[in-house]
């Protein structure tokens, strides 16, 4: 009953249980946070708007992205993964979401930023439906915790549209 | 004194049998918990270990992810675990979604956070897009470092044998 083996076993079980409980509490504490993020995206220029040889439209654009996501950080936040996606509808597809740019924010200070960038990833449609089409730009954020539940949300910005003609 | 020795043999057999039953109950309990977890989360493997560094700095090798899947459609930004016929499933983030108007099926493109390129090269040769049926689950929670145990066990199988052998020996030589 009091051998080394039993004591070690008891100690290990107890410490693992405590660790698990601590991780759960850390994760639950994230629910106490009430974030108030804000963002703005401006399309500065549509650099290229062409139809590829296979028949799909491709767009290259430059945007100004400014956001204040500092309120999303808690003590249990490891990083924030943010990305900007274009959302639009076409006759064949009820929803298209294409990620244009993303970033990883590790520190709270960097969560308030302004960036001038062209799309990191190619924006290619399934088809050639983009001329004159209206689309939304959404800024999504995914909070990756140090331990526990991950959660995500987004801000939808409407009112953008593609040019009527290729250029 | 023969009947005394016979009685002792019976007690030994009973002791061994009762130990075997306890072991069996522990194993069945573990199995029940695992299968129960599979039912609750809807995923074939509700807990996966991150094996590569393609999602750094968020997920490092050795972290474990908790998966959950329901009928909700896959959308960009979600971290998914997919397997379209490979040896080991991949944990990457969805960067493009095209949902068809007629069938409501989705075409999905994924990419690891730390990778330059998207995963198109990795998909099985006959498709450019992933379908929802290849997605084993969405990552909803995460615990760091806990998966190293599994990685060590699978990469150095000798340790597995030592551990199981040692446990077996402990069971056999324990006094009660």
Short mmCIF file of C-alpha atoms in Angstrom, two decimals:
data_model
loop_
_atom_site.label_atom_id
_atom_site.label_comp_id
_atom_site.label_asym_id
_atom_site.label_seq_id
_atom_site.Cartn_x
_atom_site.Cartn_y
_atom_site.Cartn_z
CA UNK A 1 0.00 0.00 0.00
CA UNK A 2 2.85 2.39 0.65
CA UNK A 3 5.37 1.13 -1.85
CA UNK A 4 7.16 3.44 -4.23
CA UNK A 5 5.11 2.14 -7.14
CA UNK A 6 1.77 2.94 -5.54
CA UNK A 7 2.88 6.40 -4.49
CA UNK A 8 4.22 7.19 -7.95
CA UNK A 9 1.00 5.95 -9.53
CA UNK A 10 -1.12 8.06 -7.17
CA UNK A 11 1.03 11.13 -7.79
CA UNK A 12 0.92 10.79 -11.56
CA UNK A 13 -2.83 10.27 -11.67
CA UNK A 14 -3.45 13.23 -9.41
CA UNK A 15 -1.18 15.58 -11.35
CA UNK A 16 -2.69 14.58 -14.68
CA UNK A 17 -6.18 15.17 -13.31
CA UNK A 18 -5.21 18.59 -11.99
CA UNK A 19 -3.58 19.52 -15.30
CA UNK A 20 -6.69 18.53 -17.20
CA UNK A 21 -8.91 20.57 -14.89
CA UNK A 22 -6.62 23.57 -15.26
CA UNK A 23 -6.73 23.33 -19.05
CA UNK A 24 -10.52 23.16 -18.95
CA UNK A 25 -10.75 26.21 -16.67
CA UNK A 26 -8.35 28.13 -18.90
CA UNK A 27 -10.52 27.37 -21.87
CA UNK A 28 -13.71 28.34 -20.04
CA UNK A 29 -12.19 31.67 -19.02
CA UNK A 30 -12.21 32.65 -22.67
CA UNK A 31 -15.99 32.91 -22.49
CA UNK A 32 -15.68 35.81 -20.06
CA UNK A 33 -14.13 37.95 -22.77
CA UNK A 34 -16.47 40.20 -24.76
CA UNK A 35 -14.63 41.30 -27.88
CA UNK A 36 -15.39 44.42 -29.91
CA UNK A 37 -13.38 44.19 -33.11
CA UNK A 38 -13.57 46.56 -36.04
CA UNK A 39 -12.25 46.47 -39.58
CA UNK A 40 -12.25 48.34 -42.87
CA UNK A 41 -11.16 47.21 -46.30
CA UNK A 42 -10.68 49.46 -49.29
CA UNK A 43 -9.99 48.20 -52.77
CA UNK A 44 -7.35 50.50 -54.17
CA UNK A 45 -7.06 49.00 -57.61
CA UNK A 46 -8.05 46.06 -59.74
CA UNK A 47 -4.70 45.27 -61.30
CA UNK A 48 -5.71 42.46 -63.63
CA UNK A 49 -9.09 41.07 -64.64
CA UNK A 50 -8.70 38.45 -67.34
CA UNK A 51 -10.18 35.22 -68.59
CA UNK A 52 -7.70 32.36 -68.41
CA UNK A 53 -7.20 29.96 -71.35
CA UNK A 54 -9.28 27.30 -69.50
CA UNK A 55 -12.17 29.74 -69.32
CA UNK A 56 -12.02 30.81 -65.69
CA UNK A 57 -11.94 34.44 -64.67
CA UNK A 58 -8.91 35.57 -62.69
CA UNK A 59 -8.61 38.77 -60.67
CA UNK A 60 -5.65 40.46 -59.09
CA UNK A 61 -6.38 43.36 -56.78
CA UNK A 62 -4.71 45.64 -54.27
CA UNK A 63 -6.38 46.55 -51.00
CA UNK A 64 -5.89 48.57 -47.87
CA UNK A 65 -6.88 46.57 -44.82
CA UNK A 66 -7.15 48.22 -41.44
CA UNK A 67 -8.45 46.55 -38.32
CA UNK A 68 -8.46 46.71 -34.55
CA UNK A 69 -8.66 43.18 -33.16
CA UNK A 70 -6.96 43.80 -29.84
CA UNK A 71 -10.08 43.02 -27.81
CA UNK A 72 -10.00 39.42 -29.02
CA UNK A 73 -6.81 38.61 -27.14
CA UNK A 74 -7.04 36.94 -23.72
CA UNK A 75 -4.37 35.45 -21.52
CA UNK A 76 -5.24 32.07 -23.05
CA UNK A 77 -4.74 33.25 -26.64
CA UNK A 78 -1.81 31.76 -28.51
CA UNK A 79 -2.38 33.44 -31.84
CA UNK A 80 -5.01 34.97 -34.04
CA UNK A 81 -5.32 33.71 -37.59
CA UNK A 82 -7.03 36.31 -39.74
CA UNK A 83 -7.91 36.23 -43.39
CA UNK A 84 -9.85 38.23 -45.92
CA UNK A 85 -12.17 36.30 -48.21
CA UNK A 86 -14.27 37.40 -51.14
CA UNK A 87 -17.80 35.99 -51.12
CA UNK A 88 -20.09 36.03 -54.11
CA UNK A 89 -22.83 34.12 -55.88
CA UNK A 90 -22.85 32.78 -59.40
CA UNK A 91 -25.57 31.05 -61.45
CA UNK A 92 -23.89 27.68 -60.97
CA UNK A 93 -22.72 28.13 -57.36
CA UNK A 94 -24.92 29.35 -54.54
CA UNK A 95 -21.83 30.40 -52.58
CA UNK A 96 -18.21 31.01 -53.46
CA UNK A 97 -15.64 31.91 -50.85
CA UNK A 98 -12.10 32.65 -51.97
CA UNK A 99 -9.41 33.52 -49.47
CA UNK A 100 -7.36 36.48 -50.69
CA UNK A 101 -4.96 37.25 -47.88
CA UNK A 102 -4.17 35.94 -44.44
CA UNK A 103 -1.90 36.69 -41.53
CA UNK A 104 -1.01 35.31 -38.15
CA UNK A 105 -1.01 37.71 -35.22
CA UNK A 106 0.91 36.49 -32.20
CA UNK A 107 0.98 39.57 -30.01
CA UNK A 108 -1.82 41.85 -28.91
CA UNK A 109 0.12 44.96 -30.00
CA UNK A 110 0.15 43.78 -33.60
CA UNK A 111 -3.61 43.26 -33.63
CA UNK A 112 -4.23 46.89 -34.49
CA UNK A 113 -2.83 47.33 -37.95
CA UNK A 114 -3.04 48.84 -41.40
CA UNK A 115 -1.68 47.04 -44.43
CA UNK A 116 -1.49 47.79 -48.12
CA UNK A 117 -1.30 44.53 -50.02
CA UNK A 118 -2.24 42.71 -53.17
CA UNK A 119 -3.99 39.35 -52.91
CA UNK A 120 -1.67 36.67 -51.60
CA UNK A 121 -3.61 33.87 -53.24
CA UNK A 122 -4.88 33.68 -56.77
CA UNK A 123 -8.48 34.66 -57.15
CA UNK A 124 -9.86 32.31 -59.79
CA UNK A 125 -13.56 31.73 -60.36
CA UNK A 126 -15.17 28.45 -61.37
CA UNK A 127 -16.25 29.83 -64.71
CA UNK A 128 -16.36 33.34 -66.09
CA UNK A 129 -19.07 35.02 -64.08
CA UNK A 130 -17.25 37.89 -62.47
CA UNK A 131 -17.83 40.77 -64.87
CA UNK A 132 -19.91 43.41 -63.13
CA UNK A 133 -20.61 41.12 -60.21
CA UNK A 134 -21.12 42.41 -56.68
CA UNK A 135 -19.23 40.72 -53.88
CA UNK A 136 -18.64 40.94 -50.16
CA UNK A 137 -15.28 41.06 -48.45
CA UNK A 138 -15.25 39.33 -45.12
CA UNK A 139 -12.53 39.61 -42.51
CA UNK A 140 -12.49 36.34 -40.54
CA UNK A 141 -10.55 35.66 -37.39
CA UNK A 142 -9.83 32.33 -35.75
CA UNK A 143 -8.65 32.45 -32.18
CA UNK A 144 -6.20 29.64 -31.40
CA UNK A 145 -5.93 29.20 -27.64
CA UNK A 146 -3.02 28.01 -25.58
CA UNK A 147 -5.30 25.16 -24.58
CA UNK A 148 -8.95 24.36 -25.17
CA UNK A 149 -11.73 25.46 -27.46
CA UNK A 150 -11.02 27.40 -30.62
CA UNK A 151 -13.54 29.91 -31.81
CA UNK A 152 -14.03 32.10 -34.81
CA UNK A 153 -16.11 34.97 -36.08
CA UNK A 154 -16.12 37.47 -38.92
CA UNK A 155 -17.04 40.94 -40.11
CA UNK A 156 -18.84 41.18 -43.44
CA UNK A 157 -18.24 44.26 -45.57
CA UNK A 158 -20.54 44.71 -48.51
CA UNK A 159 -20.72 46.89 -51.54
CA UNK A 160 -17.77 45.86 -53.67
CA UNK A 161 -18.07 44.98 -57.33
CA UNK A 162 -15.97 43.87 -60.24
CA UNK A 163 -15.56 46.02 -63.35
CA UNK A 164 -17.91 45.44 -66.25
CA UNK A 165 -15.11 44.71 -68.70
CA UNK A 166 -11.89 42.77 -68.61
CA UNK A 167 -8.71 44.80 -68.27
CA UNK B 1 -3.52 -33.61 3.12
CA UNK B 2 -4.39 -33.89 -0.58
CA UNK B 3 -7.69 -32.02 -0.31
CA UNK B 4 -5.92 -28.96 1.16
CA UNK B 5 -3.62 -28.74 -1.88
CA UNK B 6 -6.59 -29.14 -4.20
CA UNK B 7 -8.41 -26.29 -2.45
CA UNK B 8 -5.34 -24.04 -2.82
CA UNK B 9 -5.19 -24.80 -6.55
CA UNK B 10 -8.84 -23.72 -6.88
CA UNK B 11 -8.13 -20.45 -5.08
CA UNK B 12 -5.20 -19.72 -7.40
CA UNK B 13 -7.28 -20.37 -10.48
CA UNK B 14 -10.04 -18.11 -9.15
CA UNK B 15 -7.52 -15.37 -8.42
CA UNK B 16 -6.10 -15.50 -11.91
CA UNK B 17 -9.56 -15.57 -13.43
CA UNK B 18 -10.68 -12.58 -11.37
CA UNK B 19 -7.58 -10.64 -12.41
CA UNK B 20 -8.28 -11.50 -16.03
CA UNK B 21 -11.86 -10.29 -15.64
CA UNK B 22 -10.73 -6.98 -14.09
CA UNK B 23 -8.32 -6.49 -16.97
CA UNK B 24 -11.08 -7.30 -19.43
CA UNK B 25 -13.39 -4.81 -17.74
CA UNK B 26 -10.80 -2.04 -17.90
CA UNK B 27 -10.20 -2.71 -21.59
CA UNK B 28 -13.93 -2.78 -22.36
CA UNK B 29 -14.46 0.43 -20.43
CA UNK B 30 -11.73 2.15 -22.45
CA UNK B 31 -13.24 0.83 -25.67
CA UNK B 32 -16.72 2.01 -24.65
CA UNK B 33 -15.42 5.48 -23.89
CA UNK B 34 -13.63 5.68 -27.22
CA UNK B 35 -16.66 4.48 -29.19
CA UNK B 36 -18.91 6.82 -27.21
CA UNK B 37 -16.64 9.70 -28.14
CA UNK B 38 -16.83 8.65 -31.78
CA UNK B 39 -20.63 8.79 -31.59
CA UNK B 40 -20.79 12.17 -29.83
CA UNK B 41 -18.36 13.94 -32.11
CA UNK B 42 -19.59 12.29 -35.28
CA UNK B 43 -16.05 11.62 -36.40
CA UNK B 44 -14.32 8.30 -37.00
CA UNK B 45 -11.31 9.51 -35.06
CA UNK B 46 -12.41 12.18 -32.62
CA UNK B 47 -8.89 12.91 -31.42
CA UNK B 48 -5.92 13.27 -33.78
CA UNK B 49 -2.27 14.00 -33.21
CA UNK B 50 -0.61 16.70 -35.31
CA UNK B 51 2.19 14.96 -37.18
CA UNK B 52 3.72 17.64 -39.37
CA UNK B 53 4.77 21.23 -38.99
CA UNK B 54 2.58 22.54 -41.79
CA UNK B 55 0.25 24.41 -39.44
CA UNK B 56 2.89 26.17 -37.39
CA UNK B 57 3.05 28.30 -35.34
CA UNK B 58 -0.49 27.44 -34.32
CA UNK B 59 -0.23 23.65 -34.16
CA UNK B 60 3.08 22.04 -33.51
CA UNK B 61 4.02 18.41 -33.98
CA UNK B 62 2.80 16.54 -30.95
CA UNK B 63 -0.30 18.60 -30.20
CA UNK B 64 -3.64 16.88 -30.15
CA UNK B 65 -6.80 18.16 -31.81
CA UNK B 66 -10.40 17.45 -30.88
CA UNK B 67 -12.59 16.96 -33.92
CA UNK B 68 -16.28 17.44 -34.44
CA UNK B 69 -18.39 17.03 -37.53
CA UNK B 70 -22.01 17.77 -38.21
CA UNK B 71 -24.15 18.50 -41.22
CA UNK B 72 -23.17 22.18 -41.25
CA UNK B 73 -21.42 22.98 -44.51
CA UNK B 74 -17.69 23.50 -44.61
CA UNK B 75 -16.70 27.18 -44.90
CA UNK B 76 -13.39 28.96 -45.40
CA UNK B 77 -11.14 29.36 -42.41
CA UNK B 78 -12.20 26.14 -40.74
CA UNK B 79 -9.42 23.77 -39.85
CA UNK B 80 -10.30 20.37 -41.22
CA UNK B 81 -8.83 16.89 -41.13
CA UNK B 82 -9.19 15.11 -44.43
CA UNK B 83 -8.23 11.81 -45.93
CA UNK B 84 -8.80 11.21 -49.62
CA UNK B 85 -7.14 7.82 -49.72
CA UNK B 86 -3.75 8.51 -48.16
CA UNK B 87 -1.88 6.72 -45.38
CA UNK B 88 -2.35 9.43 -42.81
CA UNK B 89 -4.92 12.21 -42.65
CA UNK B 90 -3.88 15.84 -43.08
CA UNK B 91 -4.83 18.75 -40.86
CA UNK B 92 -5.06 21.96 -42.89
CA UNK B 93 -7.21 25.05 -43.23
CA UNK B 94 -9.88 25.58 -45.87
CA UNK B 95 -9.08 28.54 -48.12
CA UNK B 96 -11.64 28.18 -50.90
CA UNK B 97 -15.21 26.93 -50.99
CA UNK B 98 -17.52 26.68 -53.99
CA UNK B 99 -20.99 25.44 -53.15
CA UNK B 100 -22.96 24.13 -56.12
CA UNK B 101 -26.44 25.58 -56.53
CA UNK B 102 -28.09 22.36 -57.64
CA UNK B 103 -26.55 19.61 -55.54
CA UNK B 104 -25.47 21.71 -52.52
CA UNK B 105 -22.17 19.82 -52.71
CA UNK B 106 -19.05 21.82 -51.96
CA UNK B 107 -15.69 21.98 -53.72
CA UNK B 108 -12.99 22.64 -51.16
CA UNK B 109 -9.39 23.76 -51.40
CA UNK B 110 -7.10 23.56 -48.38
CA UNK B 111 -3.67 24.84 -47.42
CA UNK B 112 -1.42 24.51 -44.41
CA UNK B 113 -0.80 27.79 -42.61
CA UNK B 114 2.96 27.38 -42.85
CA UNK B 115 2.95 26.20 -46.49
CA UNK B 116 3.51 28.47 -49.46
CA UNK B 117 1.26 26.56 -51.82
CA UNK B 118 -2.20 25.14 -51.54
CA UNK B 119 -2.80 21.40 -51.25
CA UNK B 120 -3.87 20.73 -54.83
CA UNK B 121 -0.67 18.75 -55.44
CA UNK B 122 -1.55 16.49 -52.53
CA UNK B 123 -5.05 15.58 -53.61
CA UNK B 124 -5.57 12.24 -55.33
CA UNK B 125 -4.82 12.54 -59.00
CA UNK B 126 -8.37 12.54 -60.31
CA UNK B 127 -9.65 15.60 -58.52
CA UNK B 128 -8.74 19.27 -58.18
CA UNK B 129 -11.08 19.84 -55.26
CA UNK B 130 -11.89 18.07 -52.02
CA UNK B 131 -15.45 17.01 -51.30
CA UNK B 132 -17.16 17.10 -47.93
CA UNK B 133 -17.12 13.29 -47.80
CA UNK B 134 -13.34 13.25 -47.42
CA UNK B 135 -13.46 15.54 -44.41
CA UNK B 136 -13.17 13.53 -41.20
CA UNK B 137 -13.83 16.42 -38.88
CA UNK B 138 -13.37 20.05 -38.02
CA UNK B 139 -10.86 20.95 -35.31
CA UNK B 140 -12.72 22.56 -32.42
CA UNK B 141 -10.30 22.23 -29.52
CA UNK B 142 -6.67 21.61 -28.87
CA UNK B 143 -4.21 20.49 -26.20
CA UNK B 144 -0.49 21.09 -26.60
CA UNK B 145 2.26 18.46 -26.26
CA UNK B 146 -0.01 15.60 -25.18
CA UNK B 147 0.35 13.78 -28.51
CA UNK B 148 4.11 13.23 -28.21
CA UNK B 149 3.40 9.97 -26.40
CA UNK B 150 1.64 8.59 -29.50
CA UNK B 151 4.31 9.87 -31.86
CA UNK B 152 7.10 8.26 -29.87
CA UNK B 153 5.16 5.00 -29.67
CA UNK B 154 4.64 4.84 -33.41
CA UNK B 155 8.08 6.01 -34.46
CA UNK B 156 10.02 3.78 -32.11
CA UNK B 157 7.92 0.63 -31.95
CA UNK B 158 10.43 -1.03 -29.66
CA UNK B 159 9.22 1.29 -26.91
CA UNK B 160 5.69 -0.02 -27.42
CA UNK B 161 6.85 -3.58 -26.86
CA UNK B 162 8.86 -2.59 -23.80
CA UNK B 163 5.87 -0.75 -22.34
CA UNK B 164 3.37 -3.55 -22.96
CA UNK B 165 5.87 -6.14 -21.81
CA UNK B 166 6.61 -4.18 -18.65
CA UNK B 167 2.90 -3.73 -17.88
CA UNK B 168 2.28 -7.44 -18.45
CA UNK B 169 5.12 -8.30 -16.11
CA UNK B 170 3.73 -5.95 -13.45
CA UNK B 171 0.32 -7.61 -13.66
CA UNK B 172 1.79 -11.07 -13.35
CA UNK B 173 4.07 -10.30 -10.43
CA UNK B 174 1.74 -8.13 -8.38
CA UNK B 175 0.83 -9.52 -5.02
CA UNK B 176 -2.91 -9.00 -5.26
#
